[in-house]
């Protein structure tokens, strides 16, 4: 009888397709067998009463990401990926940046150095803020070929945002070099204009962040970038959709057969604009972009998760301290909402929040939970079939969950290096108790069991979901000047 390095017995194994009761045999890095009464393992785990799920893939997190002003996010690859492992996540996709006027290759090399402290697996999106010919023609193609198979751009934020012409340049380069594109979609000029008016009226508290960027700035930018992507026939994912009207734009595009994918983040389901108005400086803990919306928008986002419009729910982990010289509170005391760093920590709480508020409260079923946290991001970003599900031959990236374990979130018990969590005091039921990455137990019973550096870079090849449709809105293929019919 076949023996294994590790056998997880009596597991209720849930994938995005179904749930079954079986044993999992793991040999080395891989899942070697699924079945009943499997042979012995050198080590065995009895998972009776537990749920055994694919490790989460968080395809949108900012970890130790350098910024043009010389600062980085609050925690490090070691602390951020440790916190991810405690939250049931086994792979992250974070961002190698570009600074205006600079290249992308040196940044990527430096970012690889930082990421070597990762406890779990990782991959990178390449941010483009300045699509110069040197970047687009010389630096980008080899980076994509080396497995950085997704590009991100911004439609807002000074000095990072791209003009519509630059958007088309980047989309065309993605198509030519076979990379997927992810987008922060908000109308820059509208936000700038509203911010100036609010500041002139003396309305500068954190709550006015939501007034400066109402849902329509998201809706307009989503609609515009979908049109630009349709013009050049490039599949895209819209990041962090926060509003019903934003989700509806994506649904409409999907209904027309376009390859437009939607992501939302746990914070848009958990928090609303009212949280920005918490007393004192507390509101700044909820300040992110797009802004948190209304409870009606939250209900609409859950609906669009069920419908599949929003197929991925990530953390957009972007932590800043509350206290300290670069912290949210320190800056907010002397400056308006427009100067408070945008972003929240959320790697560790993403999946427990979605399980507790989603599965336990009946908003989504277990299969949808697995899909939005693991399988869909794996497929959308080219990590599947290596990662994202539980099947023979796949990496043994697995989280064992106690679906009855109830904990009240407190920052002191989280593992990031951030001095607060917006989830403080929230009671959540269902937590991972053991996390495996490529067959190794990296977290068990509240202890980290892997050293920084265990995580491996995950290069990504081309894959079906990223392929263009081969359809253009005129008889002319704009990527091929000989193509006019
Ligand atoms: N908004 C972003 O665009 N990125 C990081 C975090 C945030 O709030
Ligand atoms: Zn963003
Ligand atoms: Zn982000």
PDB file of N, CA and C in Angstrom, residues 7-26 31 33-36 38 45-55 355 366-371 375 388-392 394-401 403 436:
ATOM      1  N   UNK A   7      -0.475  12.377   5.973  1.00  0.00           N
ATOM      2  CA  UNK A   7      -1.858  12.059   5.615  1.00  0.00           C
ATOM      3  C   UNK A   7      -2.784  12.890   6.509  1.00  0.00           C
ATOM      4  N   UNK A   8      -3.708  13.583   5.864  1.00  0.00           N
ATOM      5  CA  UNK A   8      -4.772  14.285   6.598  1.00  0.00           C
ATOM      6  C   UNK A   8      -5.993  13.383   6.512  1.00  0.00           C
ATOM      7  N   UNK A   9      -6.434  12.861   7.654  1.00  0.00           N
ATOM      8  CA  UNK A   9      -7.511  11.854   7.642  1.00  0.00           C
ATOM      9  C   UNK A   9      -8.869  12.461   7.990  1.00  0.00           C
ATOM     10  N   UNK A  10      -9.900  11.805   7.483  1.00  0.00           N
ATOM     11  CA  UNK A  10     -11.297  12.141   7.814  1.00  0.00           C
ATOM     12  C   UNK A  10     -11.612  13.607   7.529  1.00  0.00           C
ATOM     13  N   UNK A  11     -11.078  14.073   6.398  1.00  0.00           N
ATOM     14  CA  UNK A  11     -11.216  15.491   6.085  1.00  0.00           C
ATOM     15  C   UNK A  11     -12.515  15.747   5.329  1.00  0.00           C
ATOM     16  N   UNK A  12     -13.216  16.788   5.697  1.00  0.00           N
ATOM     17  CA  UNK A  12     -14.273  17.291   4.823  1.00  0.00           C
ATOM     18  C   UNK A  12     -13.581  18.266   3.879  1.00  0.00           C
ATOM     19  N   UNK A  13     -13.299  17.767   2.685  1.00  0.00           N
ATOM     20  CA  UNK A  13     -12.531  18.533   1.710  1.00  0.00           C
ATOM     21  C   UNK A  13     -13.507  19.333   0.846  1.00  0.00           C
ATOM     22  N   UNK A  14     -13.353  20.633   0.871  1.00  0.00           N
ATOM     23  CA  UNK A  14     -14.227  21.470   0.040  1.00  0.00           C
ATOM     24  C   UNK A  14     -13.394  22.151  -1.038  1.00  0.00           C
ATOM     25  N   UNK A  15     -13.872  22.052  -2.264  1.00  0.00           N
ATOM     26  CA  UNK A  15     -13.277  22.799  -3.378  1.00  0.00           C
ATOM     27  C   UNK A  15     -14.347  23.748  -3.912  1.00  0.00           C
ATOM     28  N   UNK A  16     -13.993  24.454  -4.983  1.00  0.00           N
ATOM     29  CA  UNK A  16     -14.985  25.352  -5.588  1.00  0.00           C
ATOM     30  C   UNK A  16     -16.110  24.571  -6.252  1.00  0.00           C
ATOM     31  N   UNK A  17     -15.898  23.243  -6.438  1.00  0.00           N
ATOM     32  CA  UNK A  17     -16.917  22.429  -7.103  1.00  0.00           C
ATOM     33  C   UNK A  17     -17.794  21.670  -6.110  1.00  0.00           C
ATOM     34  N   UNK A  18     -17.179  21.059  -5.079  1.00  0.00           N
ATOM     35  CA  UNK A  18     -17.977  20.209  -4.188  1.00  0.00           C
ATOM     36  C   UNK A  18     -17.284  19.964  -2.854  1.00  0.00           C
ATOM     37  N   UNK A  19     -17.996  19.262  -1.959  1.00  0.00           N
ATOM     38  CA  UNK A  19     -17.420  18.865  -0.670  1.00  0.00           C
ATOM     39  C   UNK A  19     -17.481  17.346  -0.573  1.00  0.00           C
ATOM     40  N   UNK A  20     -16.371  16.707  -0.129  1.00  0.00           N
ATOM     41  CA  UNK A  20     -16.347  15.260   0.021  1.00  0.00           C
ATOM     42  C   UNK A  20     -15.629  14.895   1.314  1.00  0.00           C
ATOM     43  N   UNK A  21     -15.941  13.722   1.828  1.00  0.00           N
ATOM     44  CA  UNK A  21     -15.252  13.230   3.028  1.00  0.00           C
ATOM     45  C   UNK A  21     -14.185  12.246   2.581  1.00  0.00           C
ATOM     46  N   UNK A  22     -12.922  12.548   2.813  1.00  0.00           N
ATOM     47  CA  UNK A  22     -11.856  11.640   2.365  1.00  0.00           C
ATOM     48  C   UNK A  22     -10.560  11.934   3.104  1.00  0.00           C
ATOM     49  N   UNK A  23      -9.528  11.126   2.793  1.00  0.00           N
ATOM     50  CA  UNK A  23      -8.182  11.379   3.301  1.00  0.00           C
ATOM     51  C   UNK A  23      -7.375  12.048   2.194  1.00  0.00           C
ATOM     52  N   UNK A  24      -6.373  12.818   2.603  1.00  0.00           N
ATOM     53  CA  UNK A  24      -5.466  13.443   1.632  1.00  0.00           C
ATOM     54  C   UNK A  24      -4.057  12.920   1.905  1.00  0.00           C
ATOM     55  N   UNK A  25      -3.440  12.312   0.891  1.00  0.00           N
ATOM     56  CA  UNK A  25      -2.059  11.839   1.023  1.00  0.00           C
ATOM     57  C   UNK A  25      -1.119  12.826   0.353  1.00  0.00           C
ATOM     58  N   UNK A  26      -0.109  13.254   1.100  1.00  0.00           N
ATOM     59  CA  UNK A  26       0.832  14.266   0.581  1.00  0.00           C
ATOM     60  C   UNK A  26       2.232  13.655   0.534  1.00  0.00           C
ATOM     61  N   UNK A  31       0.055  17.055  -3.525  1.00  0.00           N
ATOM     62  CA  UNK A  31      -1.035  16.154  -3.155  1.00  0.00           C
ATOM     63  C   UNK A  31      -0.885  14.917  -4.032  1.00  0.00           C
ATOM     64  N   UNK A  33      -2.562  11.720  -3.318  1.00  0.00           N
ATOM     65  CA  UNK A  33      -3.745  10.853  -3.375  1.00  0.00           C
ATOM     66  C   UNK A  33      -4.893  11.456  -2.584  1.00  0.00           C
ATOM     67  N   UNK A  34      -6.101  11.203  -3.076  1.00  0.00           N
ATOM     68  CA  UNK A  34      -7.324  11.528  -2.347  1.00  0.00           C
ATOM     69  C   UNK A  34      -8.134  10.247  -2.317  1.00  0.00           C
ATOM     70  N   UNK A  35      -8.588   9.829  -1.157  1.00  0.00           N
ATOM     71  CA  UNK A  35      -9.354   8.592  -1.127  1.00  0.00           C
ATOM     72  C   UNK A  35      -9.681   8.215   0.302  1.00  0.00           C
ATOM     73  N   UNK A  36     -10.306   7.055   0.451  1.00  0.00           N
ATOM     74  CA  UNK A  36     -10.605   6.587   1.800  1.00  0.00           C
ATOM     75  C   UNK A  36      -9.617   5.493   2.177  1.00  0.00           C
ATOM     76  N   UNK A  38      -6.510   5.603   3.085  1.00  0.00           N
ATOM     77  CA  UNK A  38      -5.187   5.703   2.469  1.00  0.00           C
ATOM     78  C   UNK A  38      -4.143   5.059   3.376  1.00  0.00           C
ATOM     79  N   UNK A  45      -2.545  13.762  10.456  1.00  0.00           N
ATOM     80  CA  UNK A  45      -3.391  14.760  11.125  1.00  0.00           C
ATOM     81  C   UNK A  45      -4.820  14.239  11.054  1.00  0.00           C
ATOM     82  N   UNK A  46      -5.493  14.192  12.191  1.00  0.00           N
ATOM     83  CA  UNK A  46      -6.906  13.807  12.186  1.00  0.00           C
ATOM     84  C   UNK A  46      -7.742  15.082  12.047  1.00  0.00           C
ATOM     85  N   UNK A  47      -8.450  15.180  10.943  1.00  0.00           N
ATOM     86  CA  UNK A  47      -9.225  16.407  10.669  1.00  0.00           C
ATOM     87  C   UNK A  47     -10.717  16.206  10.925  1.00  0.00           C
ATOM     88  N   UNK A  48     -11.063  15.245  11.743  1.00  0.00           N
ATOM     89  CA  UNK A  48     -12.477  15.023  12.060  1.00  0.00           C
ATOM     90  C   UNK A  48     -13.105  16.315  12.588  1.00  0.00           C
ATOM     91  N   UNK A  49     -14.218  16.678  11.980  1.00  0.00           N
ATOM     92  CA  UNK A  49     -14.936  17.884  12.424  1.00  0.00           C
ATOM     93  C   UNK A  49     -14.395  19.170  11.844  1.00  0.00           C
ATOM     94  N   UNK A  50     -13.335  19.048  11.074  1.00  0.00           N
ATOM     95  CA  UNK A  50     -12.734  20.257  10.490  1.00  0.00           C
ATOM     96  C   UNK A  50     -13.079  20.350   8.999  1.00  0.00           C
ATOM     97  N   UNK A  51     -12.874  21.525   8.440  1.00  0.00           N
ATOM     98  CA  UNK A  51     -12.988  21.720   6.994  1.00  0.00           C
ATOM     99  C   UNK A  51     -11.576  21.825   6.432  1.00  0.00           C
ATOM    100  N   UNK A  52     -11.334  21.136   5.334  1.00  0.00           N
ATOM    101  CA  UNK A  52     -10.006  21.184   4.716  1.00  0.00           C
ATOM    102  C   UNK A  52     -10.164  21.872   3.357  1.00  0.00           C
ATOM    103  N   UNK A  53      -9.564  23.046   3.249  1.00  0.00           N
ATOM    104  CA  UNK A  53      -9.802  23.928   2.101  1.00  0.00           C
ATOM    105  C   UNK A  53      -8.495  24.240   1.385  1.00  0.00           C
ATOM    106  N   UNK A  54      -8.581  24.585   0.100  1.00  0.00           N
ATOM    107  CA  UNK A  54      -7.375  25.073  -0.571  1.00  0.00           C
ATOM    108  C   UNK A  54      -6.846  26.310   0.147  1.00  0.00           C
ATOM    109  N   UNK A  55      -5.525  26.427   0.253  1.00  0.00           N
ATOM    110  CA  UNK A  55      -4.952  27.633   0.840  1.00  0.00           C
ATOM    111  C   UNK A  55      -5.410  28.853   0.058  1.00  0.00           C
ATOM    112  N   UNK A 355     -15.569  33.994   5.727  1.00  0.00           N
ATOM    113  CA  UNK A 355     -16.189  32.744   6.168  1.00  0.00           C
ATOM    114  C   UNK A 355     -17.320  33.048   7.165  1.00  0.00           C
ATOM    115  N   UNK A 366     -20.251  27.468   0.734  1.00  0.00           N
ATOM    116  CA  UNK A 366     -18.835  27.132   0.953  1.00  0.00           C
ATOM    117  C   UNK A 366     -18.070  27.082  -0.369  1.00  0.00           C
ATOM    118  N   UNK A 367     -18.717  26.599  -1.424  1.00  0.00           N
ATOM    119  CA  UNK A 367     -18.043  26.512  -2.726  1.00  0.00           C
ATOM    120  C   UNK A 367     -17.707  27.915  -3.250  1.00  0.00           C
ATOM    121  N   UNK A 368     -18.615  28.854  -3.050  1.00  0.00           N
ATOM    122  CA  UNK A 368     -18.330  30.228  -3.483  1.00  0.00           C
ATOM    123  C   UNK A 368     -17.186  30.816  -2.662  1.00  0.00           C
ATOM    124  N   UNK A 369     -17.173  30.511  -1.369  1.00  0.00           N
ATOM    125  CA  UNK A 369     -16.071  30.986  -0.516  1.00  0.00           C
ATOM    126  C   UNK A 369     -14.729  30.499  -1.054  1.00  0.00           C
ATOM    127  N   UNK A 370     -14.652  29.212  -1.386  1.00  0.00           N
ATOM    128  CA  UNK A 370     -13.390  28.675  -1.923  1.00  0.00           C
ATOM    129  C   UNK A 370     -13.072  29.332  -3.262  1.00  0.00           C
ATOM    130  N   UNK A 371     -14.096  29.516  -4.079  1.00  0.00           N
ATOM    131  CA  UNK A 371     -13.864  30.111  -5.401  1.00  0.00           C
ATOM    132  C   UNK A 371     -13.287  31.519  -5.289  1.00  0.00           C
ATOM    133  N   UNK A 375      -9.658  29.592  -5.747  1.00  0.00           N
ATOM    134  CA  UNK A 375      -9.665  29.003  -7.096  1.00  0.00           C
ATOM    135  C   UNK A 375      -9.738  30.067  -8.186  1.00  0.00           C
ATOM    136  N   UNK A 388      -4.623  26.540  -6.011  1.00  0.00           N
ATOM    137  CA  UNK A 388      -5.988  27.049  -6.043  1.00  0.00           C
ATOM    138  C   UNK A 388      -7.076  26.024  -5.813  1.00  0.00           C
ATOM    139  N   UNK A 389      -6.696  24.742  -5.707  1.00  0.00           N
ATOM    140  CA  UNK A 389      -7.714  23.736  -5.406  1.00  0.00           C
ATOM    141  C   UNK A 389      -7.041  22.550  -4.700  1.00  0.00           C
ATOM    142  N   UNK A 390      -7.815  21.529  -4.437  1.00  0.00           N
ATOM    143  CA  UNK A 390      -7.276  20.309  -3.825  1.00  0.00           C
ATOM    144  C   UNK A 390      -7.536  19.173  -4.801  1.00  0.00           C
ATOM    145  N   UNK A 391      -6.461  18.739  -5.456  1.00  0.00           N
ATOM    146  CA  UNK A 391      -6.563  17.657  -6.443  1.00  0.00           C
ATOM    147  C   UNK A 391      -5.190  17.016  -6.574  1.00  0.00           C
ATOM    148  N   UNK A 392      -5.161  15.770  -7.045  1.00  0.00           N
ATOM    149  CA  UNK A 392      -3.884  15.062  -7.184  1.00  0.00           C
ATOM    150  C   UNK A 392      -2.962  15.831  -8.130  1.00  0.00           C
ATOM    151  N   UNK A 394      -1.495  18.667  -7.515  1.00  0.00           N
ATOM    152  CA  UNK A 394      -1.380  20.108  -7.204  1.00  0.00           C
ATOM    153  C   UNK A 394      -0.481  20.304  -5.983  1.00  0.00           C
ATOM    154  N   UNK A 395       0.060  21.519  -5.858  1.00  0.00           N
ATOM    155  CA  UNK A 395       0.808  21.856  -4.642  1.00  0.00           C
ATOM    156  C   UNK A 395      -0.080  21.592  -3.423  1.00  0.00           C
ATOM    157  N   UNK A 396       0.520  21.041  -2.384  1.00  0.00           N
ATOM    158  CA  UNK A 396      -0.247  20.785  -1.157  1.00  0.00           C
ATOM    159  C   UNK A 396      -0.312  22.077  -0.345  1.00  0.00           C
ATOM    160  N   UNK A 397      -1.066  23.037  -0.865  1.00  0.00           N
ATOM    161  CA  UNK A 397      -1.343  24.324  -0.199  1.00  0.00           C
ATOM    162  C   UNK A 397      -2.734  24.180   0.407  1.00  0.00           C
ATOM    163  N   UNK A 398      -2.779  24.019   1.698  1.00  0.00           N
ATOM    164  CA  UNK A 398      -4.027  23.586   2.342  1.00  0.00           C
ATOM    165  C   UNK A 398      -4.207  24.339   3.660  1.00  0.00           C
ATOM    166  N   UNK A 399      -5.443  24.726   3.953  1.00  0.00           N
ATOM    167  CA  UNK A 399      -5.750  25.283   5.279  1.00  0.00           C
ATOM    168  C   UNK A 399      -6.818  24.416   5.936  1.00  0.00           C
ATOM    169  N   UNK A 400      -6.549  24.004   7.161  1.00  0.00           N
ATOM    170  CA  UNK A 400      -7.520  23.222   7.939  1.00  0.00           C
ATOM    171  C   UNK A 400      -8.236  24.198   8.866  1.00  0.00           C
ATOM    172  N   UNK A 401      -9.547  24.240   8.708  1.00  0.00           N
ATOM    173  CA  UNK A 401     -10.368  25.229   9.418  1.00  0.00           C
ATOM    174  C   UNK A 401     -11.195  24.553  10.509  1.00  0.00           C
ATOM    175  N   UNK A 403     -14.575  25.213  11.841  1.00  0.00           N
ATOM    176  CA  UNK A 403     -15.696  26.089  11.467  1.00  0.00           C
ATOM    177  C   UNK A 403     -16.496  26.589  12.666  1.00  0.00           C
ATOM    178  N   UNK A 436      -0.772  24.668   5.480  1.00  0.00           N
ATOM    179  CA  UNK A 436       0.351  24.002   4.799  1.00  0.00           C
ATOM    180  C   UNK A 436       0.676  24.734   3.504  1.00  0.00           C
TER     181      UNK A 436
END
